Amino acid sequence: MRVASLLPSATEICYALGVEPVGVSHECDWPPEAADLPTLDRSRVDPDQSSAAINEQVAQAEREHGGVYEIDLDALAAADPDVVVTQGVCDVCAVDTLLVEEAIADAGIDAEVLTTDVHGLGDLYADIERFGEVFDREDRAAELVADLRERVAAVRERTEGIPTEERPSVAVFDWLDPVMVAGHWMPELVDAAGATYPMADAGDRSTPREWDSVREADPDIAVAAPCGFGLNQTLDSVDDLTDRPGFAELAAVESDRVYAMDGHHFVNRPGPRLVDTLEHLAGLLHPELFDVPPDAVARELPVDTPKREEPTA
């Protein structure tokens, strides 16, 4: 079966099931050999710009072209896939189902569209099993899901004894300007990692937030993991967060618990490595119970801000 994947997380699932795609999206880079496959789409946004600049480019692409992505019809026709995998989670993150269906018709190929729409771990498991059925890899899919479930259970087993009052509150930012608090699977992962997530419920979509709402929530731990940003790009962009009024007064800053994390490969990519994300997150939140993630994945931010002074008697 010839499979084209227009979503990095789906490409990871394909490889995990032993299926090498005949073409991928411009962002598919894991496993590393995926980056050498034919690229089937293009982005109208420069991913190396600041959060604010990318946000404006996205808005402009929507106004002028009706979307961020363009599918290369010649490359799609040359790949001649039987199945094209795309997504329904976010029009900004990757090519959506409607665009793929139009491209298949325009390219004159006969292909099934397989849509992934992950908002939590249960959706991920179901997608892996569904991919396994379509690709005739049911046994391999069952083994992968069993392994992922076992790893999640192992994390929960270590954190279930943490009393509610000792669980830190967490905010994970998946965009910095405007500020967005990560939704979808992130509340579930934070809960499994032994913390609370007061600014979103499991399955909520990520949406822009007023900065005052972050100050009101006053998280004990803050994690900057912008969608599509690797760790170095996030570190270069943290002023978008740290320069905001009242940032120095957040509990997370006062306790030196502000981190940057690789959002591109982990936090915002709903494939099998969501469980890696959980394990890395658990190491950030509870280093006394878990291994701290490597510097290539997450790093403490050296926030140089004055501490809140205690009132004098």
mmCIF file of C-alpha atoms in Angstrom:
data_model
loop_
_atom_site.group_PDB
_atom_site.id
_atom_site.type_symbol
_atom_site.label_atom_id
_atom_site.label_comp_id
_atom_site.label_asym_id
_atom_site.label_seq_id
_atom_site.Cartn_x
_atom_site.Cartn_y
_atom_site.Cartn_z
ATOM 1 C CA MET A 1 0.000 0.000 0.000
ATOM 2 C CA ARG A 2 1.290 3.452 -0.960
ATOM 3 C CA VAL A 3 0.732 5.963 1.846
ATOM 4 C CA ALA A 4 1.267 9.727 1.763
ATOM 5 C CA SER A 5 1.367 11.557 5.097
ATOM 6 C CA LEU A 6 0.750 15.289 5.359
ATOM 7 C CA LEU A 7 1.131 15.413 9.135
ATOM 8 C CA PRO A 8 4.335 14.843 11.174
ATOM 9 C CA SER A 9 2.572 12.857 13.911
ATOM 10 C CA ALA A 10 0.921 10.612 11.314
ATOM 11 C CA THR A 11 4.298 10.041 9.672
ATOM 12 C CA GLU A 12 5.629 8.892 13.035
ATOM 13 C CA ILE A 13 2.705 6.473 13.364
ATOM 14 C CA CYS A 14 3.363 5.132 9.859
ATOM 15 C CA TYR A 15 6.994 4.382 10.651
ATOM 16 C CA ALA A 16 6.081 2.867 14.017
ATOM 17 C CA LEU A 17 3.790 0.472 12.154
ATOM 18 C CA GLY A 18 6.461 -0.412 9.616
ATOM 19 C CA VAL A 19 5.033 1.646 6.750
ATOM 20 C CA GLU A 20 7.354 4.058 4.929
ATOM 21 C CA PRO A 21 5.352 6.826 3.231
ATOM 22 C CA VAL A 22 5.805 7.620 -0.471
ATOM 23 C CA GLY A 23 5.560 11.334 0.325
ATOM 24 C CA VAL A 24 5.310 13.583 3.362
ATOM 25 C CA SER A 25 4.737 17.164 4.452
ATOM 26 C CA HIS A 26 7.476 19.785 4.606
ATOM 27 C CA GLU A 27 7.518 19.443 8.425
ATOM 28 C CA CYS A 28 7.907 15.666 8.629
ATOM 29 C CA ASP A 29 11.331 15.099 10.182
ATOM 30 C CA TRP A 30 10.981 12.125 12.511
ATOM 31 C CA PRO A 31 12.339 9.575 12.264
ATOM 32 C CA PRO A 32 15.193 11.432 10.541
ATOM 33 C CA GLU A 33 14.868 9.459 7.297
ATOM 34 C CA ALA A 34 11.400 10.955 6.806
ATOM 35 C CA ALA A 35 13.039 14.278 5.919
ATOM 36 C CA ASP A 36 14.542 12.662 2.802
ATOM 37 C CA LEU A 37 11.175 11.629 1.328
ATOM 38 C CA PRO A 38 9.419 13.624 -1.418
ATOM 39 C CA THR A 39 7.687 16.710 -0.028
ATOM 40 C CA LEU A 40 4.076 17.141 -1.077
ATOM 41 C CA ASP A 41 3.152 20.537 0.344
ATOM 42 C CA ARG A 42 4.451 24.057 0.941
ATOM 43 C CA SER A 43 3.797 26.603 3.666
ATOM 44 C CA ARG A 44 3.107 30.275 3.023
ATOM 45 C CA VAL A 45 4.567 31.137 6.439
ATOM 46 C CA ASP A 46 8.219 31.612 7.386
ATOM 47 C CA PRO A 47 8.605 29.436 10.504
ATOM 48 C CA ASP A 48 11.814 31.168 11.597
ATOM 49 C CA GLN A 49 10.108 34.454 12.447
ATOM 50 C CA SER A 50 8.844 35.653 15.838
ATOM 51 C CA SER A 51 5.499 34.532 17.277
ATOM 52 C CA ALA A 52 3.876 37.873 16.422
ATOM 53 C CA ALA A 53 5.269 37.872 12.869
ATOM 54 C CA ILE A 54 4.118 34.298 12.243
ATOM 55 C CA ASN A 55 0.693 35.152 13.627
ATOM 56 C CA GLU A 56 0.412 38.015 11.124
ATOM 57 C CA GLN A 57 1.636 35.823 8.265
ATOM 58 C CA VAL A 58 -1.027 33.233 9.101
ATOM 59 C CA ALA A 59 -3.722 35.916 9.060
ATOM 60 C CA GLN A 60 -2.427 37.244 5.734
ATOM 61 C CA ALA A 61 -2.337 33.753 4.190
ATOM 62 C CA GLU A 62 -5.924 33.205 5.269
ATOM 63 C CA ARG A 63 -7.023 36.535 3.766
ATOM 64 C CA GLU A 64 -5.140 36.261 0.479
ATOM 65 C CA HIS A 65 -5.040 32.522 -0.202
ATOM 66 C CA GLY A 66 -7.688 30.959 2.017
ATOM 67 C CA GLY A 67 -5.139 29.019 4.037
ATOM 68 C CA VAL A 68 -1.541 28.536 5.137
ATOM 69 C CA TYR A 69 -0.684 25.519 2.989
ATOM 70 C CA GLU A 70 -0.478 24.651 -0.687
ATOM 71 C CA ILE A 71 -0.297 21.067 -1.939
ATOM 72 C CA ASP A 72 2.105 20.352 -4.793
ATOM 73 C CA LEU A 73 -0.252 18.632 -7.240
ATOM 74 C CA ASP A 74 2.562 17.380 -9.481
ATOM 75 C CA ALA A 75 4.386 15.819 -6.525
ATOM 76 C CA LEU A 76 1.144 14.295 -5.239
ATOM 77 C CA ALA A 77 0.373 12.790 -8.662
ATOM 78 C CA ALA A 78 3.934 11.436 -8.937
ATOM 79 C CA ALA A 79 3.665 9.818 -5.493
ATOM 80 C CA ASP A 80 0.401 8.176 -6.605
ATOM 81 C CA PRO A 81 -0.718 7.199 -3.089
ATOM 82 C CA ASP A 82 -3.520 4.798 -2.239
ATOM 83 C CA VAL A 83 -4.073 6.586 1.086
ATOM 84 C CA VAL A 84 -3.405 10.209 2.058
ATOM 85 C CA VAL A 85 -3.257 10.923 5.791
ATOM 86 C CA THR A 86 -4.179 14.390 7.021
ATOM 87 C CA GLN A 87 -5.726 15.995 10.112
ATOM 88 C CA GLY A 88 -8.711 17.847 11.511
ATOM 89 C CA VAL A 89 -7.182 19.288 14.695
ATOM 90 C CA CYS A 90 -5.913 22.683 13.497
ATOM 91 C CA ASP A 91 -5.904 24.426 10.093
ATOM 92 C CA VAL A 92 -2.721 26.307 11.041
ATOM 93 C CA CYS A 93 -0.740 23.233 12.146
ATOM 94 C CA ALA A 94 -1.043 21.145 8.966
ATOM 95 C CA VAL A 95 -3.049 20.584 5.797
ATOM 96 C CA ASP A 96 -6.702 19.925 6.590
ATOM 97 C CA THR A 97 -9.059 17.311 5.145
ATOM 98 C CA LEU A 98 -10.955 19.578 2.756
ATOM 99 C CA LEU A 99 -7.776 20.840 1.064
ATOM 100 C CA VAL A 100 -6.530 17.277 0.655
ATOM 101 C CA GLU A 101 -9.798 16.104 -0.894
ATOM 102 C CA GLU A 102 -9.684 18.988 -3.380
ATOM 103 C CA ALA A 103 -6.041 18.251 -4.228
ATOM 104 C CA ILE A 104 -6.722 14.559 -4.830
ATOM 105 C CA ALA A 105 -9.496 15.469 -7.258
ATOM 106 C CA ASP A 106 -7.345 18.082 -9.019
ATOM 107 C CA ALA A 107 -4.378 15.686 -9.293
ATOM 108 C CA GLY A 108 -6.616 13.036 -10.835
ATOM 109 C CA ILE A 109 -5.590 10.223 -8.476
ATOM 110 C CA ASP A 110 -7.703 7.597 -6.756
ATOM 111 C CA ALA A 111 -6.817 7.760 -3.057
ATOM 112 C CA GLU A 112 -8.578 7.335 0.264
ATOM 113 C CA VAL A 113 -8.314 10.184 2.773
ATOM 114 C CA LEU A 114 -7.506 9.049 6.303
ATOM 115 C CA THR A 115 -8.106 11.843 8.816
ATOM 116 C CA THR A 116 -6.613 11.984 12.289
ATOM 117 C CA ASP A 117 -8.225 14.225 14.930
ATOM 118 C CA VAL A 118 -6.396 13.676 18.216
ATOM 119 C CA HIS A 119 -7.471 15.593 21.333
ATOM 120 C CA GLY A 120 -6.283 13.142 23.998
ATOM 121 C CA LEU A 121 -4.434 9.887 24.581
ATOM 122 C CA GLY A 122 -7.548 7.828 23.896
ATOM 123 C CA ASP A 123 -7.823 9.402 20.455
ATOM 124 C CA LEU A 124 -4.157 8.614 19.789
ATOM 125 C CA TYR A 125 -4.616 4.949 20.705
ATOM 126 C CA ALA A 126 -7.733 4.731 18.522
ATOM 127 C CA ASP A 127 -5.933 6.330 15.579
ATOM 128 C CA ILE A 128 -3.005 3.914 15.828
ATOM 129 C CA GLU A 129 -5.428 0.983 15.821
ATOM 130 C CA ARG A 130 -7.355 2.483 12.880
ATOM 131 C CA PHE A 131 -4.141 3.018 10.935
ATOM 132 C CA GLY A 132 -3.223 -0.578 11.706
ATOM 133 C CA GLU A 133 -6.472 -1.784 10.172
ATOM 134 C CA VAL A 134 -6.077 0.332 7.038
ATOM 135 C CA PHE A 135 -2.394 -0.633 6.579
ATOM 136 C CA ASP A 136 -2.945 -4.306 7.489
ATOM 137 C CA ARG A 137 -0.716 -3.894 10.547
ATOM 138 C CA GLU A 138 -3.233 -4.758 13.262
ATOM 139 C CA ASP A 139 -0.840 -6.822 15.383
ATOM 140 C CA ARG A 140 1.889 -4.215 15.301
ATOM 141 C CA ALA A 141 -0.635 -1.485 16.166
ATOM 142 C CA ALA A 142 -1.912 -3.506 19.128
ATOM 143 C CA GLU A 143 1.649 -3.953 20.417
ATOM 144 C CA LEU A 144 2.384 -0.238 20.065
ATOM 145 C CA VAL A 145 -0.789 0.796 21.886
ATOM 146 C CA ALA A 146 -0.127 -1.710 24.671
ATOM 147 C CA ASP A 147 3.395 -0.321 25.131
ATOM 148 C CA LEU A 148 2.169 3.294 25.217
ATOM 149 C CA ARG A 149 -0.573 2.454 27.716
ATOM 150 C CA GLU A 150 1.937 0.651 29.930
ATOM 151 C CA ARG A 151 4.288 3.647 29.964
ATOM 152 C CA VAL A 152 1.452 6.054 30.814
ATOM 153 C CA ALA A 153 0.310 3.743 33.604
ATOM 154 C CA ALA A 154 3.860 3.637 34.991
ATOM 155 C CA VAL A 155 3.916 7.435 35.268
ATOM 156 C CA ARG A 156 0.487 7.551 36.891
ATOM 157 C CA GLU A 157 1.506 4.858 39.367
ATOM 158 C CA ARG A 158 4.352 7.076 40.612
ATOM 159 C CA THR A 159 2.236 10.235 40.866
ATOM 160 C CA GLU A 160 -1.052 8.869 42.194
ATOM 161 C CA GLY A 161 0.171 9.112 45.776
ATOM 162 C CA ILE A 162 0.846 12.856 45.577
ATOM 163 C CA PRO A 163 -1.821 14.612 47.685
ATOM 164 C CA THR A 164 -4.010 17.103 45.843
ATOM 165 C CA GLU A 165 -2.734 19.995 47.928
ATOM 166 C CA GLU A 166 0.869 19.161 46.973
ATOM 167 C CA ARG A 167 0.260 19.028 43.240
ATOM 168 C CA PRO A 168 1.666 22.150 41.547
ATOM 169 C CA SER A 169 -0.477 24.145 39.141
ATOM 170 C CA VAL A 170 0.914 24.335 35.611
ATOM 171 C CA ALA A 171 0.493 26.490 32.530
ATOM 172 C CA VAL A 172 1.896 25.295 29.208
ATOM 173 C CA PHE A 173 2.049 28.000 26.553
ATOM 174 C CA ASP A 174 1.839 26.736 22.981
ATOM 175 C CA TRP A 175 2.089 30.254 21.550
ATOM 176 C CA LEU A 176 3.696 33.371 22.979
ATOM 177 C CA ASP A 177 2.320 36.349 21.030
ATOM 178 C CA PRO A 178 -0.607 36.234 21.369
ATOM 179 C CA VAL A 179 -0.421 34.044 24.456
ATOM 180 C CA MET A 180 -2.133 30.679 24.050
ATOM 181 C CA VAL A 181 -2.494 28.018 26.728
ATOM 182 C CA ALA A 182 -2.160 24.491 25.356
ATOM 183 C CA GLY A 183 -5.354 22.457 25.333
ATOM 184 C CA HIS A 184 -6.237 19.131 23.681
ATOM 185 C CA TRP A 185 -4.066 16.423 25.292
ATOM 186 C CA MET A 186 -2.013 18.689 27.569
ATOM 187 C CA PRO A 187 -4.417 18.821 30.566
ATOM 188 C CA GLU A 188 -4.485 15.018 30.550
ATOM 189 C CA LEU A 189 -0.703 14.757 30.398
ATOM 190 C CA VAL A 190 -0.237 17.281 33.219
ATOM 191 C CA ASP A 191 -2.717 15.373 35.379
ATOM 192 C CA ALA A 192 -0.902 12.088 34.725
ATOM 193 C CA ALA A 193 2.398 13.795 35.552
ATOM 194 C CA GLY A 194 1.112 14.740 39.020
ATOM 195 C CA ALA A 195 -0.010 18.352 38.687
ATOM 196 C CA THR A 196 -3.101 20.465 38.079
ATOM 197 C CA TYR A 197 -3.977 22.449 34.958
ATOM 198 C CA PRO A 198 -6.373 25.221 35.967
ATOM 199 C CA MET A 199 -6.562 27.107 32.663
ATOM 200 C CA ALA A 200 -7.999 24.361 30.425
ATOM 201 C CA ASP A 201 -9.891 21.096 30.624
ATOM 202 C CA ALA A 202 -8.956 17.887 28.824
ATOM 203 C CA GLY A 203 -9.948 18.108 25.173
ATOM 204 C CA ASP A 204 -10.307 21.906 25.080
ATOM 205 C CA ARG A 205 -8.893 23.565 21.984
ATOM 206 C CA SER A 206 -5.905 25.855 22.344
ATOM 207 C CA THR A 207 -7.115 29.447 22.138
ATOM 208 C CA PRO A 208 -5.619 32.920 22.713
ATOM 209 C CA ARG A 209 -5.833 34.114 26.331
ATOM 210 C CA GLU A 210 -5.778 37.513 27.911
ATOM 211 C CA TRP A 211 -2.547 37.892 29.850
ATOM 212 C CA ASP A 212 -4.531 38.987 32.905
ATOM 213 C CA SER A 213 -6.101 35.522 33.022
ATOM 214 C CA VAL A 214 -2.624 33.984 33.280
ATOM 215 C CA ARG A 215 -1.714 36.375 36.082
ATOM 216 C CA GLU A 216 -4.945 35.485 37.862
ATOM 217 C CA ALA A 217 -4.259 31.740 37.547
ATOM 218 C CA ASP A 218 -0.706 32.403 38.852
ATOM 219 C CA PRO A 219 0.735 28.963 37.957
ATOM 220 C CA ASP A 220 3.360 27.348 40.163
ATOM 221 C CA ILE A 221 5.155 26.111 37.039
ATOM 222 C CA ALA A 222 5.219 27.642 33.550
ATOM 223 C CA VAL A 223 6.372 25.861 30.396
ATOM 224 C CA ALA A 224 6.931 27.697 27.104
ATOM 225 C CA ALA A 225 6.503 25.278 24.186
ATOM 226 C CA PRO A 226 5.265 27.160 21.111
ATOM 227 C CA CYS A 227 3.776 25.053 18.327
ATOM 228 C CA GLY A 228 6.363 24.391 15.637
ATOM 229 C CA PHE A 229 9.244 25.883 17.651
ATOM 230 C CA GLY A 230 12.254 23.795 18.514
ATOM 231 C CA LEU A 231 13.954 24.415 21.833
ATOM 232 C CA ASN A 232 16.479 26.956 20.528
ATOM 233 C CA GLN A 233 13.814 28.985 18.745
ATOM 234 C CA THR A 234 11.745 29.009 21.926
ATOM 235 C CA LEU A 235 14.731 30.190 23.967
ATOM 236 C CA ASP A 236 15.273 32.976 21.434
ATOM 237 C CA SER A 237 11.623 34.041 21.739
ATOM 238 C CA VAL A 238 10.979 33.979 25.471
ATOM 239 C CA ASP A 239 11.017 37.779 25.727
ATOM 240 C CA ASP A 240 7.523 37.616 24.234
ATOM 241 C CA LEU A 241 6.555 36.013 27.523
ATOM 242 C CA THR A 242 8.974 37.390 30.077
ATOM 243 C CA ASP A 243 8.516 41.046 29.066
ATOM 244 C CA ARG A 244 4.810 40.971 29.831
ATOM 245 C CA PRO A 245 3.581 43.084 32.758
ATOM 246 C CA GLY A 246 3.518 41.198 36.034
ATOM 247 C CA PHE A 247 5.528 38.251 34.726
ATOM 248 C CA ALA A 248 8.095 38.713 37.492
ATOM 249 C CA GLU A 249 5.350 38.346 40.082
ATOM 250 C CA LEU A 250 4.132 34.924 38.935
ATOM 251 C CA ALA A 251 4.638 32.138 41.463
ATOM 252 C CA ALA A 252 6.503 30.132 38.806
ATOM 253 C CA VAL A 253 9.064 32.914 38.415
ATOM 254 C CA GLU A 254 9.506 33.414 42.132
ATOM 255 C CA SER A 255 10.217 29.715 42.622
ATOM 256 C CA ASP A 256 12.507 29.515 39.562
ATOM 257 C CA ARG A 257 10.217 27.036 37.834
ATOM 258 C CA VAL A 258 9.904 28.483 34.343
ATOM 259 C CA TYR A 259 10.966 26.156 31.541
ATOM 260 C CA ALA A 260 11.314 26.048 27.777
ATOM 261 C CA MET A 261 10.441 22.767 26.055
ATOM 262 C CA ASP A 262 10.700 21.517 22.480
ATOM 263 C CA GLY A 263 7.164 22.044 21.231
ATOM 264 C CA HIS A 264 7.917 21.058 17.638
ATOM 265 C CA HIS A 265 8.891 17.470 18.343
ATOM 266 C CA PHE A 266 7.042 16.757 21.567
ATOM 267 C CA VAL A 267 4.403 18.942 23.190
ATOM 268 C CA ASN A 268 2.473 19.819 20.036
ATOM 269 C CA ARG A 269 2.893 16.663 17.976
ATOM 270 C CA PRO A 270 0.103 14.141 18.767
ATOM 271 C CA GLY A 271 1.849 10.951 17.699
ATOM 272 C CA PRO A 272 3.462 8.135 19.701
ATOM 273 C CA ARG A 273 5.953 10.595 21.228
ATOM 274 C CA LEU A 274 3.146 12.187 23.226
ATOM 275 C CA VAL A 275 4.092 9.567 25.806
ATOM 276 C CA ASP A 276 7.713 10.776 25.626
ATOM 277 C CA THR A 277 6.269 14.240 26.282
ATOM 278 C CA LEU A 278 4.500 12.908 29.368
ATOM 279 C CA GLU A 279 7.700 11.338 30.697
ATOM 280 C CA HIS A 280 9.717 14.505 30.061
ATOM 281 C CA LEU A 281 7.008 16.645 31.641
ATOM 282 C CA ALA A 282 6.932 14.408 34.706
ATOM 283 C CA GLY A 283 10.682 14.957 35.053
ATOM 284 C CA LEU A 284 10.195 18.733 34.997
ATOM 285 C CA LEU A 285 7.337 18.709 37.485
ATOM 286 C CA HIS A 286 8.664 16.058 39.890
ATOM 287 C CA PRO A 287 12.440 15.653 39.489
ATOM 288 C CA GLU A 288 12.469 13.795 42.809
ATOM 289 C CA LEU A 289 10.429 10.991 41.178
ATOM 290 C CA PHE A 290 11.499 11.003 37.526
ATOM 291 C CA ASP A 291 14.544 11.571 35.370
ATOM 292 C CA VAL A 292 14.962 15.207 34.373
ATOM 293 C CA PRO A 293 14.595 15.569 30.575
ATOM 294 C CA PRO A 294 17.798 16.095 28.585
ATOM 295 C CA ASP A 295 18.867 19.638 27.744
ATOM 296 C CA ALA A 296 18.000 19.021 24.098
ATOM 297 C CA VAL A 297 14.330 18.604 25.094
ATOM 298 C CA ALA A 298 13.726 21.042 27.956
ATOM 299 C CA ARG A 299 15.648 23.617 29.917
ATOM 300 C CA GLU A 300 15.064 25.904 32.865
ATOM 301 C CA LEU A 301 14.783 29.529 31.826
ATOM 302 C CA PRO A 302 17.275 31.777 33.637
ATOM 303 C CA VAL A 303 14.712 34.512 34.216
ATOM 304 C CA ASP A 304 16.516 37.609 35.478
ATOM 305 C CA THR A 305 13.690 39.390 37.255
ATOM 306 C CA PRO A 306 13.323 40.966 40.673
ATOM 307 C CA LYS A 307 11.545 38.921 43.276
ATOM 308 C CA ARG A 308 8.395 40.092 44.992
ATOM 309 C CA GLU A 309 9.248 41.732 48.313
ATOM 310 C CA GLU A 310 7.456 40.527 51.411
ATOM 311 C CA PRO A 311 5.520 43.295 53.222
ATOM 312 C CA THR A 312 7.229 44.623 56.302
ATOM 313 C CA ALA A 313 5.464 44.658 59.636
#
